[in-house]
CSV table of C-alpha atoms and ligand atoms in Angstrom, one decimal:
chain,number,residue,atom,x,y,z
X,125,MET,CA,13.9,10.9,-21.1
X,126,THR,CA,11.8,14.0,-20.5
X,127,LYS,CA,9.7,14.1,-17.4
X,128,GLY,CA,6.3,15.8,-17.7
X,129,HIS,CA,4.0,16.4,-14.8
X,130,TRP,CA,3.2,12.9,-13.5
X,131,LEU,CA,-0.5,13.4,-14.3
X,132,GLU,CA,-0.1,15.0,-17.7
X,133,SER,CA,-2.2,13.5,-20.5
X,134,GLY,CA,-0.1,11.2,-22.7
X,135,SER,CA,2.0,10.1,-19.8
X,136,LYS,CA,-1.0,8.2,-18.5
X,137,SER,CA,-1.3,5.6,-21.2
X,138,ARG,CA,0.1,2.3,-20.0
X,139,SER,CA,-0.1,3.7,-16.4
X,140,ALA,CA,-1.9,2.0,-13.5
X,141,LEU,CA,-3.2,3.6,-10.4
X,142,LEU,CA,-2.5,1.4,-7.3
X,143,VAL,CA,-4.7,2.5,-4.4
X,144,ILE,CA,-3.2,0.9,-1.3
X,145,ASP,CA,-5.2,0.0,1.8
X,146,VAL,CA,-7.7,2.8,2.1
X,147,GLN,CA,-9.6,0.8,4.7
X,148,ASN,CA,-11.6,1.8,7.8
X,149,ASP,CA,-8.9,0.5,10.1
X,150,PHE,CA,-6.3,2.8,8.6
X,151,CYS,CA,-8.5,5.9,8.8
X,152,PRO,CA,-9.0,8.0,11.9
X,153,GLY,CA,-11.0,6.1,14.5
X,154,GLY,CA,-9.8,2.7,13.0
X,155,ALA,CA,-7.7,0.2,14.9
X,156,LEU,CA,-4.5,1.4,13.3
X,157,GLY,CA,-5.7,4.9,12.2
X,158,VAL,CA,-3.2,6.9,10.2
X,159,PRO,CA,-3.4,10.6,11.0
X,160,GLY,CA,-5.3,12.4,8.2
X,161,GLY,CA,-5.8,9.0,6.4
X,162,ASP,CA,-9.3,10.0,5.3
X,163,GLU,CA,-8.2,13.4,3.9
X,164,ILE,CA,-6.8,11.7,0.7
X,165,ILE,CA,-10.0,10.1,-0.3
X,166,PRO,CA,-11.6,12.9,-2.4
X,167,GLY,CA,-8.4,13.3,-4.3
X,168,ILE,CA,-8.1,9.6,-5.0
X,169,ASN,CA,-11.7,9.4,-6.2
X,170,LEU,CA,-10.9,12.1,-8.7
X,171,LEU,CA,-7.6,10.4,-9.8
X,172,SER,CA,-9.0,7.0,-10.3
X,173,GLY,CA,-11.3,8.0,-13.2
X,174,ARG,CA,-8.2,9.2,-15.1
X,175,PHE,CA,-6.2,6.0,-15.4
X,176,PRO,CA,-6.8,3.1,-17.8
X,177,VAL,CA,-6.0,0.6,-15.1
X,178,THR,CA,-6.9,0.9,-11.5
X,179,VAL,CA,-6.0,-1.7,-8.8
X,180,PHE,CA,-7.2,-1.4,-5.2
X,181,THR,CA,-5.6,-3.4,-2.3
X,182,GLN,CA,-7.0,-4.5,1.0
X,183,ASP,CA,-4.9,-5.7,4.0
X,184,TRP,CA,-6.8,-8.9,4.8
X,185,HIS,CA,-5.5,-10.7,7.9
X,186,PRO,CA,-6.8,-13.8,9.7
X,187,GLN,CA,-7.4,-13.3,13.4
X,188,ASP,CA,-4.3,-15.4,14.2
X,189,HIS,CA,-1.9,-13.3,12.1
X,190,LEU,CA,1.6,-13.1,13.4
X,191,SER,CA,1.8,-9.3,13.1
X,192,PHE,CA,-0.9,-8.9,15.8
X,193,ALA,CA,0.7,-8.1,19.2
X,194,SER,CA,-2.3,-9.8,20.8
X,195,ASN,CA,-1.2,-13.1,19.4
X,196,ARG,CA,2.1,-13.1,21.3
X,197,GLU,CA,2.8,-13.6,24.9
X,198,GLU,CA,3.8,-10.1,26.2
X,199,GLY,CA,3.4,-8.7,22.7
X,200,VAL,CA,3.3,-4.9,22.8
X,201,PRO,CA,1.9,-2.9,19.8
X,202,PHE,CA,4.5,-1.1,17.8
X,203,GLU,CA,7.4,-3.2,19.2
X,204,VAL,CA,9.7,-4.8,16.7
X,205,VAL,CA,10.4,-8.5,16.8
X,206,ASP,CA,12.3,-11.0,14.7
X,207,ALA,CA,9.9,-13.0,12.5
X,208,GLY,CA,12.5,-15.3,10.9
X,209,TYR,CA,12.2,-13.6,7.5
X,210,GLY,CA,13.3,-10.3,9.1
X,211,GLU,CA,12.1,-7.6,11.5
X,212,GLN,CA,8.4,-7.5,12.1
X,213,VAL,CA,6.5,-4.6,13.8
X,214,LEU,CA,3.8,-5.8,16.1
X,215,TRP,CA,0.5,-4.1,15.3
X,216,PRO,CA,-2.8,-3.7,17.1
X,217,ASP,CA,-5.3,-6.2,15.5
X,218,HIS,CA,-6.4,-4.6,12.2
X,219,CYS,CA,-8.1,-5.5,8.9
X,220,VAL,CA,-9.4,-8.8,10.1
X,221,GLN,CA,-11.0,-10.6,7.2
X,222,GLY,CA,-14.6,-9.7,6.7
X,223,SER,CA,-14.6,-7.1,9.6
X,224,HIS,CA,-15.9,-3.6,9.2
X,225,GLY,CA,-12.3,-2.4,9.7
X,226,ALA,CA,-11.1,-4.3,6.7
X,227,GLY,CA,-13.7,-2.8,4.5
X,228,PHE,CA,-13.0,0.1,2.2
X,229,HIS,CA,-13.8,3.5,3.7
X,230,ALA,CA,-17.3,4.4,2.8
X,231,ASP,CA,-16.3,7.6,0.9
X,232,LEU,CA,-13.8,5.7,-1.4
X,233,CYS,CA,-15.2,5.1,-4.9
X,234,HIS,CA,-14.0,1.6,-5.9
X,235,ASP,CA,-16.8,0.5,-8.2
X,236,MET,CA,-14.6,1.2,-11.2
X,237,ALA,CA,-11.7,-0.9,-9.9
X,238,ASP,CA,-10.3,-3.2,-12.5
X,239,MET,CA,-9.0,-5.4,-9.8
X,240,VAL,CA,-9.1,-5.7,-6.0
X,241,ILE,CA,-6.2,-7.6,-4.5
X,242,ARG,CA,-6.0,-8.8,-0.9
X,243,LYS,CA,-2.8,-9.5,0.9
X,244,GLY,CA,-1.6,-10.6,4.3
X,245,MET,CA,-3.8,-13.7,4.4
X,246,ASN,CA,-0.9,-16.1,5.4
X,247,PRO,CA,-1.0,-16.2,9.2
X,248,ALA,CA,2.8,-16.7,9.3
X,249,ILE,CA,4.0,-13.9,6.9
X,250,ASP,CA,3.1,-10.2,6.9
X,251,SER,CA,2.6,-8.5,3.5
X,252,TYR,CA,3.1,-4.8,3.2
X,253,SER,CA,3.7,-4.9,-0.5
X,254,ALA,CA,1.0,-5.5,-3.0
X,255,PHE,CA,3.5,-7.5,-5.1
X,256,PHE,CA,5.2,-9.8,-2.6
X,257,GLU,CA,4.8,-11.0,1.0
X,258,ASN,CA,7.4,-9.8,3.5
X,259,ASP,CA,9.6,-12.8,2.7
X,260,ARG,CA,10.1,-10.8,-0.5
X,261,ILE,CA,9.7,-13.9,-2.6
X,262,THR,CA,6.0,-15.1,-2.4
X,263,PRO,CA,4.1,-13.3,-5.1
X,264,THR,CA,0.6,-12.0,-4.9
X,265,GLY,CA,0.0,-12.2,-8.7
X,266,LEU,CA,-0.2,-8.4,-9.2
X,267,GLU,CA,2.9,-8.3,-11.3
X,268,GLY,CA,1.4,-10.8,-13.8
X,269,TYR,CA,-1.8,-8.9,-13.9
X,270,LEU,CA,-0.1,-5.6,-14.7
X,271,ARG,CA,2.1,-7.1,-17.3
X,272,THR,CA,-0.8,-8.8,-19.1
X,273,ARG,CA,-2.6,-5.4,-19.1
X,274,ASP,CA,0.6,-3.9,-20.7
X,275,VAL,CA,1.3,-1.6,-17.9
X,276,GLU,CA,4.7,0.0,-17.7
X,277,ARG,CA,4.2,2.7,-15.1
X,278,VAL,CA,2.5,2.7,-11.7
X,279,ILE,CA,1.3,5.5,-9.5
X,280,CYS,CA,1.1,4.4,-5.8
X,281,VAL,CA,-1.2,6.2,-3.5
X,282,GLY,CA,-3.0,5.4,-0.2
X,283,LEU,CA,-2.0,4.2,3.3
X,284,ALA,CA,0.4,4.1,4.8
X,285,THR,CA,3.3,6.0,3.0
X,286,ASP,CA,5.9,4.4,5.1
X,287,PHE,CA,4.7,0.8,5.1
X,288,CYS,CA,2.4,-0.5,2.4
X,289,VAL,CA,2.9,2.3,-0.1
X,290,HIS,CA,6.7,2.2,0.5
X,291,TYR,CA,7.0,-1.6,0.0
X,292,THR,CA,4.7,-1.6,-3.0
X,293,ALA,CA,6.6,1.2,-4.7
X,294,VAL,CA,10.0,-0.3,-4.0
X,295,ASP,CA,8.9,-3.8,-5.3
X,296,ALA,CA,7.4,-2.2,-8.4
X,297,ALA,CA,10.6,-0.4,-9.2
X,298,ARG,CA,12.6,-3.6,-8.5
X,299,LEU,CA,10.3,-5.4,-11.1
X,300,GLY,CA,11.2,-2.7,-13.7
X,301,PHE,CA,8.1,-0.6,-13.6
X,302,GLN,CA,8.4,3.2,-13.6
X,303,VAL,CA,7.0,4.3,-10.2
X,304,VAL,CA,5.6,7.6,-9.0
X,305,VAL,CA,4.5,8.3,-5.4
X,306,PRO,CA,2.6,11.6,-5.1
X,307,GLU,CA,2.7,12.3,-1.4
X,308,ASP,CA,-0.4,14.5,-1.5
X,309,TYR,CA,-2.4,11.3,-2.0
X,310,CYS,CA,-0.7,9.3,0.8
X,311,ARG,CA,-0.5,9.6,4.6
X,312,ALA,CA,2.1,8.1,7.0
X,313,ILE,CA,2.2,6.3,10.3
X,314,ASP,CA,5.7,7.7,11.0
X,315,LEU,CA,7.0,5.3,13.6
X,316,ASP,CA,10.5,6.1,14.9
X,317,GLY,CA,11.6,7.8,11.7
X,318,SER,CA,9.9,5.3,9.4
X,319,LEU,CA,8.8,8.0,7.0
X,320,ALA,CA,12.3,9.4,6.4
X,321,ALA,CA,13.6,5.8,6.0
X,322,ALA,CA,10.9,5.0,3.6
X,323,ARG,CA,11.6,8.1,1.5
X,324,GLY,CA,15.3,7.1,1.4
X,325,ALA,CA,14.5,3.6,0.4
X,326,MET,CA,12.1,4.6,-2.3
X,327,THR,CA,14.4,7.2,-3.8
X,328,GLY,CA,17.3,4.7,-3.7
X,329,ALA,CA,15.1,2.2,-5.6
X,330,GLY,CA,14.5,4.8,-8.3
X,331,VAL,CA,11.0,5.8,-7.3
X,332,GLU,CA,9.9,9.3,-8.2
X,333,ILE,CA,8.4,10.9,-5.0
X,334,ILE,CA,6.3,14.0,-5.6
X,335,ALA,CA,6.6,16.2,-2.5
X,336,PRO,CA,3.3,17.5,-1.0
X,337,ALA,CA,2.2,20.8,-2.4
X,338,ASP,CA,1.4,22.3,1.1
M,526,VGL,C1,0.0,-1.5,6.9
M,526,VGL,C2,0.8,-1.8,9.0
M,526,VGL,C3,0.3,-3.1,9.0
M,526,VGL,C4,-0.2,-0.5,5.8
M,526,VGL,C5,-0.6,-2.7,6.9
M,526,VGL,O1,-1.2,-0.7,5.0
M,526,VGL,O2,0.6,0.4,5.6
M,526,VGL,N1,0.7,-1.0,7.9
M,526,VGL,N2,-0.4,-3.5,8.0
M,527,ZN,ZN1,-1.5,-5.3,8.2
């Protein structure tokens, strides 16, 4: 198989752009602001007009969500606990359903989105991936949507590289989609080496990571 530039015309047919969690709470000033999170927005706006299928995701938690440190006795943000289905990072309260923080960043153009998919609504399970909750078996329905739209390749962009983009990309690869993650269109939280670990996991799953141009 020959690999062209990931954005070359021709390679875009049957491709979907997945715009992950470009929400106020993940941008600077938000509850879980990712450094430089807003810098990727102009580029994503330009990209989204160039794909036949675009899907935007929103992290969308109830206030009593298990990932919020505030919901645990002595819970400390960014601490890791055992959630039964595996390790769970405790986060500051973020992306509470209907809140300003859960809204798309005002500069993000999402009017042309074919689909907006929300995740993380189950108070007892976190959901980094746009395909499955963190138990890795409860589906969101995105796979079926992409298959019925005849998509075979997904481009994952957004926030954060090392959590929701990472899990989405690995699940997409696991499901048999070709997957590209162009890092210029992503930003990371980078908690205790999580970015390096995410890159390793994505590469191991067969995801094509496009290094930042810098
Ligand atoms: C995310 C932490 C918690 C993300 C979501 O979108 O990467 N990170 N919830
Ligand atoms: Zn979340």
